[in-house]
mmCIF file with all atom_site columns, C-alpha atoms in Angstrom:
data_model
loop_
_atom_site.group_PDB
_atom_site.id
_atom_site.type_symbol
_atom_site.label_atom_id
_atom_site.label_alt_id
_atom_site.label_comp_id
_atom_site.label_asym_id
_atom_site.label_entity_id
_atom_site.label_seq_id
_atom_site.pdbx_PDB_ins_code
_atom_site.Cartn_x
_atom_site.Cartn_y
_atom_site.Cartn_z
_atom_site.occupancy
_atom_site.B_iso_or_equiv
_atom_site.pdbx_formal_charge
_atom_site.auth_seq_id
_atom_site.auth_comp_id
_atom_site.auth_asym_id
_atom_site.auth_atom_id
_atom_site.pdbx_PDB_model_num
ATOM 1   C CA . MET A 1 1   ? 6.539   -16.000 10.326  1.00 0.00 ? 17  MET A CA 1
ATOM 2   C CA . ALA A 1 2   ? 7.114   -14.790 6.815   1.00 0.00 ? 18  ALA A CA 1
ATOM 3   C CA . SER A 1 3   ? 8.491   -11.339 5.828   1.00 0.00 ? 19  SER A CA 1
ATOM 4   C CA . LEU A 1 4   ? 6.489   -10.007 2.891   1.00 0.00 ? 20  LEU A CA 1
ATOM 5   C CA . LEU A 1 5   ? 6.331   -7.101  0.680   1.00 0.00 ? 21  LEU A CA 1
ATOM 6   C CA . TYR A 1 6   ? 3.093   -6.451  -1.230  1.00 0.00 ? 22  TYR A CA 1
ATOM 7   C CA . VAL A 1 7   ? 3.842   -4.249  -4.296  1.00 0.00 ? 23  VAL A CA 1
ATOM 8   C CA . LEU A 1 8   ? 0.618   -2.702  -5.495  1.00 0.00 ? 24  LEU A CA 1
ATOM 9   C CA . GLN A 1 9   ? 0.413   -0.516  -8.583  1.00 0.00 ? 25  GLN A CA 1
ATOM 10  C CA . HIS A 1 10  ? -3.099  0.143   -9.169  1.00 0.00 ? 26  HIS A CA 1
ATOM 11  C CA . SER A 1 11  ? -5.841  2.189   -7.124  1.00 0.00 ? 27  SER A CA 1
ATOM 12  C CA . THR A 1 12  ? -9.324  3.389   -8.637  1.00 0.00 ? 28  THR A CA 1
ATOM 13  C CA . GLU A 1 13  ? -8.279  2.554   -12.306 1.00 0.00 ? 29  GLU A CA 1
ATOM 14  C CA . GLU A 1 14  ? -8.248  -1.220  -11.274 1.00 0.00 ? 30  GLU A CA 1
ATOM 15  C CA . PRO A 1 15  ? -10.307 -1.253  -8.132  1.00 0.00 ? 31  PRO A CA 1
ATOM 16  C CA . ASP A 1 16  ? -10.724 -5.097  -7.908  1.00 0.00 ? 32  ASP A CA 1
ATOM 17  C CA . ARG A 1 17  ? -6.730  -5.370  -7.997  1.00 0.00 ? 33  ARG A CA 1
ATOM 18  C CA . ALA A 1 18  ? -6.248  -2.567  -5.624  1.00 0.00 ? 34  ALA A CA 1
ATOM 19  C CA . ALA A 1 19  ? -8.750  -3.956  -2.853  1.00 0.00 ? 35  ALA A CA 1
ATOM 20  C CA . THR A 1 20  ? -7.611  -7.493  -3.361  1.00 0.00 ? 36  THR A CA 1
ATOM 21  C CA . GLY A 1 21  ? -4.049  -6.740  -2.710  1.00 0.00 ? 37  GLY A CA 1
ATOM 22  C CA . LEU A 1 22  ? -5.102  -4.432  0.570   1.00 0.00 ? 38  LEU A CA 1
ATOM 23  C CA . PHE A 1 23  ? -7.009  -7.452  1.725   1.00 0.00 ? 39  PHE A CA 1
ATOM 24  C CA . ALA A 1 24  ? -4.466  -10.142 1.047   1.00 0.00 ? 40  ALA A CA 1
ATOM 25  C CA . ALA A 1 25  ? -1.841  -7.911  2.914   1.00 0.00 ? 41  ALA A CA 1
ATOM 26  C CA . ALA A 1 26  ? -3.995  -7.339  5.780   1.00 0.00 ? 42  ALA A CA 1
ATOM 27  C CA . ALA A 1 27  ? -4.720  -11.092 5.988   1.00 0.00 ? 43  ALA A CA 1
ATOM 28  C CA . ALA A 1 28  ? -1.070  -11.967 6.127   1.00 0.00 ? 44  ALA A CA 1
ATOM 29  C CA . ALA A 1 29  ? -0.489  -9.345  8.695   1.00 0.00 ? 45  ALA A CA 1
ATOM 30  C CA . ARG A 1 30  ? -3.366  -10.681 10.858  1.00 0.00 ? 46  ARG A CA 1
ATOM 31  C CA . ALA A 1 31  ? -1.722  -14.175 10.457  1.00 0.00 ? 47  ALA A CA 1
ATOM 32  C CA . GLY A 1 32  ? 1.272   -12.801 12.348  1.00 0.00 ? 48  GLY A CA 1
ATOM 33  C CA . HIS A 1 33  ? 3.372   -12.300 9.202   1.00 0.00 ? 49  HIS A CA 1
ATOM 34  C CA . ASP A 1 34  ? 5.845   -9.188  8.774   1.00 0.00 ? 50  ASP A CA 1
ATOM 35  C CA . VAL A 1 35  ? 4.035   -7.313  6.047   1.00 0.00 ? 51  VAL A CA 1
ATOM 36  C CA . ALA A 1 36  ? 5.087   -4.085  4.108   1.00 0.00 ? 52  ALA A CA 1
ATOM 37  C CA . LEU A 1 37  ? 3.311   -2.437  1.379   1.00 0.00 ? 53  LEU A CA 1
ATOM 38  C CA . TRP A 1 38  ? 5.127   -0.741  -1.434  1.00 0.00 ? 54  TRP A CA 1
ATOM 39  C CA . LEU A 1 39  ? 2.955   1.595   -3.464  1.00 0.00 ? 55  LEU A CA 1
ATOM 40  C CA . SER A 1 40  ? 4.091   3.055   -6.546  1.00 0.00 ? 56  SER A CA 1
ATOM 41  C CA . GLY A 1 41  ? 2.403   4.251   -9.833  1.00 0.00 ? 57  GLY A CA 1
ATOM 42  C CA . GLU A 1 42  ? -1.261  4.569   -9.656  1.00 0.00 ? 58  GLU A CA 1
ATOM 43  C CA . GLY A 1 43  ? -0.956  2.414   -6.173  1.00 0.00 ? 59  GLY A CA 1
ATOM 44  C CA . VAL A 1 44  ? 0.491   5.407   -4.475  1.00 0.00 ? 60  VAL A CA 1
ATOM 45  C CA . ARG A 1 45  ? -3.007  6.905   -4.225  1.00 0.00 ? 61  ARG A CA 1
ATOM 46  C CA . LEU A 1 46  ? -4.051  4.315   -1.983  1.00 0.00 ? 62  LEU A CA 1
ATOM 47  C CA . GLY A 1 47  ? -2.010  6.022   0.545   1.00 0.00 ? 63  GLY A CA 1
ATOM 48  C CA . VAL A 1 48  ? -3.404  9.562   0.136   1.00 0.00 ? 64  VAL A CA 1
ATOM 49  C CA . ASP A 1 49  ? -6.370  10.397  2.506   1.00 0.00 ? 65  ASP A CA 1
ATOM 50  C CA . GLY A 1 50  ? -9.623  9.630   0.839   1.00 0.00 ? 66  GLY A CA 1
ATOM 51  C CA . VAL A 1 51  ? -8.752  7.272   -1.695  1.00 0.00 ? 67  VAL A CA 1
ATOM 52  C CA . VAL A 1 52  ? -9.068  3.786   -0.227  1.00 0.00 ? 68  VAL A CA 1
ATOM 53  C CA . GLU A 1 53  ? -12.736 4.837   0.960   1.00 0.00 ? 69  GLU A CA 1
ATOM 54  C CA . THR A 1 54  ? -13.878 4.867   -2.690  1.00 0.00 ? 70  THR A CA 1
ATOM 55  C CA . LEU A 1 55  ? -12.977 1.117   -3.278  1.00 0.00 ? 71  LEU A CA 1
ATOM 56  C CA . ARG A 1 56  ? -16.207 -0.674  -3.166  1.00 0.00 ? 72  ARG A CA 1
ATOM 57  C CA . GLU A 1 57  ? -15.158 -4.470  -4.269  1.00 0.00 ? 73  GLU A CA 1
ATOM 58  C CA . PRO A 1 58  ? -16.852 -7.312  -3.083  1.00 0.00 ? 74  PRO A CA 1
ATOM 59  C CA . LEU A 1 59  ? -14.394 -8.782  -0.514  1.00 0.00 ? 75  LEU A CA 1
ATOM 60  C CA . PRO A 1 60  ? -15.289 -10.174 3.113   1.00 0.00 ? 76  PRO A CA 1
ATOM 61  C CA . GLU A 1 61  ? -14.108 -6.402  4.232   1.00 0.00 ? 77  GLU A CA 1
ATOM 62  C CA . THR A 1 62  ? -13.781 -3.210  2.739   1.00 0.00 ? 78  THR A CA 1
ATOM 63  C CA . ALA A 1 63  ? -10.373 -1.773  1.603   1.00 0.00 ? 79  ALA A CA 1
ATOM 64  C CA . LEU A 1 64  ? -10.547 0.731   4.367   1.00 0.00 ? 80  LEU A CA 1
ATOM 65  C CA . ALA A 1 65  ? -11.079 -1.897  6.966   1.00 0.00 ? 81  ALA A CA 1
ATOM 66  C CA . SER A 1 66  ? -8.173  -3.783  5.142   1.00 0.00 ? 82  SER A CA 1
ATOM 67  C CA . TRP A 1 67  ? -5.921  -0.797  5.561   1.00 0.00 ? 83  TRP A CA 1
ATOM 68  C CA . ASP A 1 68  ? -6.742  -0.144  9.053   1.00 0.00 ? 84  ASP A CA 1
ATOM 69  C CA . ALA A 1 69  ? -6.010  -3.926  9.797   1.00 0.00 ? 85  ALA A CA 1
ATOM 70  C CA . LEU A 1 70  ? -2.606  -3.863  8.023   1.00 0.00 ? 86  LEU A CA 1
ATOM 71  C CA . ILE A 1 71  ? -1.408  -0.826  10.109  1.00 0.00 ? 87  ILE A CA 1
ATOM 72  C CA . ALA A 1 72  ? -3.035  -2.081  13.503  1.00 0.00 ? 88  ALA A CA 1
ATOM 73  C CA . ALA A 1 73  ? -0.979  -5.325  12.785  1.00 0.00 ? 89  ALA A CA 1
ATOM 74  C CA . ASP A 1 74  ? 2.258   -3.230  12.667  1.00 0.00 ? 90  ASP A CA 1
ATOM 75  C CA . GLY A 1 75  ? 2.421   -3.199  8.904   1.00 0.00 ? 91  GLY A CA 1
ATOM 76  C CA . GLN A 1 76  ? 4.196   -0.646  7.061   1.00 0.00 ? 92  GLN A CA 1
ATOM 77  C CA . ALA A 1 77  ? 2.992   1.279   3.997   1.00 0.00 ? 93  ALA A CA 1
ATOM 78  C CA . TYR A 1 78  ? 5.712   3.111   1.747   1.00 0.00 ? 94  TYR A CA 1
ATOM 79  C CA . LEU A 1 79  ? 4.622   5.327   -0.889  1.00 0.00 ? 95  LEU A CA 1
ATOM 80  C CA . ASP A 1 80  ? 7.276   5.600   -3.989  1.00 0.00 ? 96  ASP A CA 1
ATOM 81  C CA . ARG A 1 81  ? 8.333   9.198   -3.766  1.00 0.00 ? 97  ARG A CA 1
ATOM 82  C CA . ALA A 1 82  ? 8.872   9.563   -7.335  1.00 0.00 ? 98  ALA A CA 1
ATOM 83  C CA . SER A 1 83  ? 5.131   8.512   -8.060  1.00 0.00 ? 99  SER A CA 1
ATOM 84  C CA . TYR A 1 84  ? 3.878   10.702  -5.437  1.00 0.00 ? 100 TYR A CA 1
ATOM 85  C CA . GLU A 1 85  ? 5.645   13.734  -6.419  1.00 0.00 ? 101 GLU A CA 1
ATOM 86  C CA . ARG A 1 86  ? 4.396   13.190  -10.085 1.00 0.00 ? 102 ARG A CA 1
ATOM 87  C CA . ARG A 1 87  ? 1.026   13.428  -8.776  1.00 0.00 ? 103 ARG A CA 1
ATOM 88  C CA . GLN A 1 88  ? 1.676   16.520  -6.992  1.00 0.00 ? 104 GLN A CA 1
ATOM 89  C CA . TYR A 1 89  ? 0.195   15.608  -3.740  1.00 0.00 ? 105 TYR A CA 1
ATOM 90  C CA . ALA A 1 90  ? 0.609   18.058  -0.992  1.00 0.00 ? 106 ALA A CA 1
ATOM 91  C CA . ASP A 1 91  ? 2.680   17.124  2.072   1.00 0.00 ? 107 ASP A CA 1
ATOM 92  C CA . ASP A 1 92  ? -0.111  16.441  4.270   1.00 0.00 ? 108 ASP A CA 1
ATOM 93  C CA . ALA A 1 93  ? -2.029  14.306  2.203   1.00 0.00 ? 109 ALA A CA 1
ATOM 94  C CA . VAL A 1 94  ? -0.674  10.947  3.115   1.00 0.00 ? 110 VAL A CA 1
ATOM 95  C CA . ARG A 1 95  ? -2.736  8.757   4.960   1.00 0.00 ? 111 ARG A CA 1
ATOM 96  C CA . THR A 1 96  ? -2.166  7.758   8.593   1.00 0.00 ? 112 THR A CA 1
ATOM 97  C CA . GLY A 1 97  ? 0.313   4.916   8.673   1.00 0.00 ? 113 GLY A CA 1
ATOM 98  C CA . ALA A 1 98  ? 1.819   5.715   5.416   1.00 0.00 ? 114 ALA A CA 1
ATOM 99  C CA . GLN A 1 99  ? 5.062   7.418   4.495   1.00 0.00 ? 115 GLN A CA 1
ATOM 100 C CA . VAL A 1 100 ? 6.687   8.750   1.416   1.00 0.00 ? 116 VAL A CA 1
ATOM 101 C CA . VAL A 1 101 ? 10.203  7.234   0.735   1.00 0.00 ? 117 VAL A CA 1
ATOM 102 C CA . GLY A 1 102 ? 12.654  6.921   -2.242  1.00 0.00 ? 118 GLY A CA 1
ATOM 103 C CA . ALA A 1 103 ? 13.350  3.966   -4.125  1.00 0.00 ? 119 ALA A CA 1
ATOM 104 C CA . GLU A 1 104 ? 16.141  3.137   -2.026  1.00 0.00 ? 120 GLU A CA 1
ATOM 105 C CA . ARG A 1 105 ? 13.886  1.876   0.473   1.00 0.00 ? 121 ARG A CA 1
ATOM 106 C CA . LEU A 1 106 ? 12.474  -0.482  -1.734  1.00 0.00 ? 122 LEU A CA 1
ATOM 107 C CA . ALA A 1 107 ? 16.092  -1.988  -2.167  1.00 0.00 ? 123 ALA A CA 1
ATOM 108 C CA . GLU A 1 108 ? 16.511  -2.316  1.705   1.00 0.00 ? 124 GLU A CA 1
ATOM 109 C CA . LEU A 1 109 ? 12.994  -4.213  1.805   1.00 0.00 ? 125 LEU A CA 1
ATOM 110 C CA . LEU A 1 110 ? 14.130  -6.591  -0.777  1.00 0.00 ? 126 LEU A CA 1
ATOM 111 C CA . ALA A 1 111 ? 17.686  -6.996  0.894   1.00 0.00 ? 127 ALA A CA 1
ATOM 112 C CA . GLU A 1 112 ? 15.954  -7.888  4.024   1.00 0.00 ? 128 GLU A CA 1
ATOM 113 C CA . GLY A 1 113 ? 14.924  -11.027 2.444   1.00 0.00 ? 129 GLY A CA 1
ATOM 114 C CA . ARG A 1 114 ? 11.217  -10.216 1.936   1.00 0.00 ? 130 ARG A CA 1
ATOM 115 C CA . ALA A 1 115 ? 9.137   -12.349 -0.471  1.00 0.00 ? 131 ALA A CA 1
ATOM 116 C CA . ALA A 1 116 ? 7.574   -9.826  -3.105  1.00 0.00 ? 132 ALA A CA 1
ATOM 117 C CA . VAL A 1 117 ? 4.078   -10.207 -3.838  1.00 0.00 ? 133 VAL A CA 1
ATOM 118 C CA . THR A 1 118 ? 2.710   -8.211  -6.926  1.00 0.00 ? 134 THR A CA 1
ATOM 119 C CA . LEU A 1 119 ? -0.963  -7.437  -7.368  1.00 0.00 ? 135 LEU A CA 1
#
C-alpha cells in the first residue's frame, strides 16, 4: 500500500484538471492506498460546499462521486488555510470530509513519506 498526497491547485477555472485529480485520488483510495488531498490556490474551492457539484467533465464518474468515494475510503482532504481565508469563506462553508489547516500540516504529510502527485 502506498501513502499518497494529491496536490490540487485548480477548480472551476480548470475543471478538467480538477475533476481528473479527484478521480485519480479516489481510484487510489479505492485500491487500498492511504490517500490525502492538499487543496490550495483555486483548488481550495473544491473543499467548499457546492463547488464539486459544478464540475461536469467526461470521466467515468462525476467529481462529486469521486469526492464521496475518497472520503468513504478514509481519504483525508486538507484545505490550505491561507488560500481559504484569502477567499473569505465562512467557517461553515467547508464540505463534509474536509478540514482547514495551516501549511505546517503539508510539511507533516510530506515528512510522513507520502509520495506527492500534483495535478
